[in-house]
Coordinates of C-alpha atoms in Angstrom, one line a residue:
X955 CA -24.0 170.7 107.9
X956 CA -21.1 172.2 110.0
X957 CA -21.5 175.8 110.2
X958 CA -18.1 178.1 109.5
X959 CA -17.5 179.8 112.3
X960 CA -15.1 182.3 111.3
X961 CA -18.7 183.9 108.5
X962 CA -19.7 186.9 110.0
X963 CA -23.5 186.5 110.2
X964 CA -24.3 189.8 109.6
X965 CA -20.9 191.9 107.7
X966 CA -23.2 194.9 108.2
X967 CA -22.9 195.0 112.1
X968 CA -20.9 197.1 114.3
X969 CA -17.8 196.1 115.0
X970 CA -15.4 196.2 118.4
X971 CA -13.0 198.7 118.1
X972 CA -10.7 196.2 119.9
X973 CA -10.5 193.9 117.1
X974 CA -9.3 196.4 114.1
X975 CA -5.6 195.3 113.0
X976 CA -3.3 197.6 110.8
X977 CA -1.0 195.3 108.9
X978 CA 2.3 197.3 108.5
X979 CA 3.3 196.4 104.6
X980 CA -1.0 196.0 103.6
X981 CA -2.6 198.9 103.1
X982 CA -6.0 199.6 104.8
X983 CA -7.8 198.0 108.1
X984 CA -8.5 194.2 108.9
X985 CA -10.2 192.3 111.7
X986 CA -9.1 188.9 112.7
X987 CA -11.3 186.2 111.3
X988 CA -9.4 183.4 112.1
X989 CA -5.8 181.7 112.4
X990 CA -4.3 178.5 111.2
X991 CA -0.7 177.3 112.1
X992 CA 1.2 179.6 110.6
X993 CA -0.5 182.6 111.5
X994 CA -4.0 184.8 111.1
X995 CA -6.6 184.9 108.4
X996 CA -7.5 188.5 108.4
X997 CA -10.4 190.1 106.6
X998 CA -10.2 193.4 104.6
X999 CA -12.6 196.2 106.4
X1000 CA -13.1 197.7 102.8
X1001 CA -13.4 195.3 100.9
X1002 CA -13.8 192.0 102.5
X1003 CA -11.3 189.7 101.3
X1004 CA -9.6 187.8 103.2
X1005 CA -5.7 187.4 103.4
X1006 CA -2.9 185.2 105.3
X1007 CA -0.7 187.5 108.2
X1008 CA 2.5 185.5 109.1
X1009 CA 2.7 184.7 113.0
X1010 CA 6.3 186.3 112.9
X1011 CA 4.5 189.5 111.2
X1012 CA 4.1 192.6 113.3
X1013 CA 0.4 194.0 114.2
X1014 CA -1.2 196.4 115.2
X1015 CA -4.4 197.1 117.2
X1016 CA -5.9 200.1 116.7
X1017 CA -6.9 200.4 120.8
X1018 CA -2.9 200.4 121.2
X1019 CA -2.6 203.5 119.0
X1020 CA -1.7 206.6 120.5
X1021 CA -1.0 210.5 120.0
X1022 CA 1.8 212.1 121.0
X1023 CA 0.9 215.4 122.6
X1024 CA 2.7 218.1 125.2
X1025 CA 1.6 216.0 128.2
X1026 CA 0.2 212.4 127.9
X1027 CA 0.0 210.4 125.1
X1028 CA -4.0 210.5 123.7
X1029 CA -6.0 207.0 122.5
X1030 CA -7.3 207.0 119.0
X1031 CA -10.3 206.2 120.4
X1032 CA -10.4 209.6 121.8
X1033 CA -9.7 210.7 119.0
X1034 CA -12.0 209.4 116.6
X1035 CA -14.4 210.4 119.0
X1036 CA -13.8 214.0 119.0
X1037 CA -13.7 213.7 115.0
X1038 CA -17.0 212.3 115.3
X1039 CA -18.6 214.5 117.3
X1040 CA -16.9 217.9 115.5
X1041 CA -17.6 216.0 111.7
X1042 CA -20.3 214.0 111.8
X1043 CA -18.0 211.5 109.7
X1044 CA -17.2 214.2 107.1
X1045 CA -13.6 215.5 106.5
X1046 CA -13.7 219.2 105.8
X1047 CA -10.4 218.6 104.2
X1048 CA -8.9 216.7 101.4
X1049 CA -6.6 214.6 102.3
X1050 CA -4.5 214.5 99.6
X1051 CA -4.7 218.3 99.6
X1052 CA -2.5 220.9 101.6
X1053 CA 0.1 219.9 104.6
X1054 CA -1.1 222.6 106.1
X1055 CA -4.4 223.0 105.8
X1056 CA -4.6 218.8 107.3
X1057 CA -2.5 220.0 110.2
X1058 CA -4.5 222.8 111.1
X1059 CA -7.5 220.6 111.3
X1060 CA -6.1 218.5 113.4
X1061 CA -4.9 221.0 115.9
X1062 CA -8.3 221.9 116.1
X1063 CA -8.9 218.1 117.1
X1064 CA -6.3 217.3 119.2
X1065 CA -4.7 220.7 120.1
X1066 CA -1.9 219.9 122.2
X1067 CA -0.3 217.3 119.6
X1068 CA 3.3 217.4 119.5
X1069 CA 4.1 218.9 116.5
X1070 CA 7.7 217.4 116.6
X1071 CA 6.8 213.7 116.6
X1072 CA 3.7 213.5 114.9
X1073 CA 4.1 213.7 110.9
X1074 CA 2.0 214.6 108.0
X1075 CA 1.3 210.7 107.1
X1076 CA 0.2 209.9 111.0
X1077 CA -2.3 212.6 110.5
X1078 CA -3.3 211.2 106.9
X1079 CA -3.5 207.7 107.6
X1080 CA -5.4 208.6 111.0
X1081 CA -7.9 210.8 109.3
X1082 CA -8.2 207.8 106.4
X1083 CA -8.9 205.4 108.9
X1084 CA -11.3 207.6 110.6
X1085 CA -13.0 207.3 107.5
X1086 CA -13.1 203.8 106.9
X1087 CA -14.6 202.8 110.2
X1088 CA -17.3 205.8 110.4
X1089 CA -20.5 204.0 110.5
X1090 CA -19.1 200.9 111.0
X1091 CA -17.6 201.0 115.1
X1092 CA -18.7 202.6 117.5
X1093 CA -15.8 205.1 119.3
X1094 CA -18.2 205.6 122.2
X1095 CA -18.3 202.1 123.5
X1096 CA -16.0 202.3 126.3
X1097 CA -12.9 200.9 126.8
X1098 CA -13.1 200.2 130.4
X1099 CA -15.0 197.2 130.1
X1100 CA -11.3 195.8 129.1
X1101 CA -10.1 197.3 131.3
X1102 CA -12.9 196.5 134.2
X1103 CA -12.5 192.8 133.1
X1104 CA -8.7 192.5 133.6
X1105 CA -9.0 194.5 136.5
X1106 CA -11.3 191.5 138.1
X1107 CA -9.5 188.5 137.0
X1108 CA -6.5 190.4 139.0
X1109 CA -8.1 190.8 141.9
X1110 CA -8.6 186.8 142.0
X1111 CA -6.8 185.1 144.6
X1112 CA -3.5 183.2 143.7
X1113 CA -4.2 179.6 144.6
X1114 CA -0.4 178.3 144.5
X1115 CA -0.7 175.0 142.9
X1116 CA 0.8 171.6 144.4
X1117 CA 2.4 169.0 142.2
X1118 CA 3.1 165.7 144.7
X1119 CA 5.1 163.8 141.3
X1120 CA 7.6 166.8 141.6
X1121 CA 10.6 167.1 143.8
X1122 CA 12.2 165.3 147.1
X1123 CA 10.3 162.6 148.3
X1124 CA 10.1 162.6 152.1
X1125 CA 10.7 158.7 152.2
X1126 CA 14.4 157.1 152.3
X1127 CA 15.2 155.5 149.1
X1128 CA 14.8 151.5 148.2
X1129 CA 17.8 149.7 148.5
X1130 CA 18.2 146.5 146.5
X1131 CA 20.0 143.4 147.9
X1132 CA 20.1 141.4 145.0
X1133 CA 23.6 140.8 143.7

């Protein structure tokens, strides 16, 4: 029997932060479990099911999510890791409660956010998906290992590659006498 390759074998494990998807239009988070021709099958981190993503569809991985802030932009993962280590994965707030009250935690999280940029429903859906993945990634794997990996396969000389079918030939061409 052919085993599916796209089953996780165990859906308790943790997963790589590097491969949680936010589907603008779907609510919640997804990780890619597969794709077909016209696009990605993606899987439901709540829930499990699984669902079709068009190709032409815009998505979003979380490691490409940032924070605006007063000086450089901030990685959620640096984010979720400062919420992990101040919470221990519980919210002191309600987040369908005050404005205010969500705000001021997160200044006490990220206190240099720009205040201008970021809205209330960045800093809902943020805390929300802290939530979600709490227990279930971990933030402190570093990213550099990406990073470390692109960073070699760069440094790997550029063989230029020679096609002999293509181009001018060096030899005269054939004439034909035949009339």
């Amino acid at each position: 029997m052919q085993e599916n390759r796209y089953l996780c074998a165990n859906p308790n494990s943790i997963m790589e932060f590097k491969d949680i998807l936010a589907v603008p239009g779907m609510p919640g988070l997804y990780k890619v479990v597969g794709n077909n021709k016209s696009g990605f099958i993606v899987e439901s981190i709540t829930d499990g099911k699984r669902s079709m993503v068009n190709g032409q569809q815009r998505i979003m991985t979380l490691v490409d999510v940032a924070v605006y802030t007063s000086e450089e932009d901030k990685p959620l993962r640096e984010i979720f890791l400062s919420l992990q280590e101040k919470t221990k994965g519980t919210l002191p707030v309600d987040l369908k409660g005050d404005d205010k009250k969500i705000r001021d935690f997160f200044r006490t999280i990220v206190p240099d956010f720009d205040e201008q940029r970021v809205y209330n429903s960045d800093i809902r859906k943020m805390l929300n998906w802290f939530q979600l993945l709490h227990g279930k990634v971990d933030f402190s794997k570093p990213a550099e290992t990406d990073a470390a990996a692109l960073k070699k396969e760069a440094d790997k000389p550029v063989v230029p590659k020679v096609h002999e079918a293509h181009g001018p030939k060096d030899e005269p061409a054939k004439t034909n006498d035949a009339r």
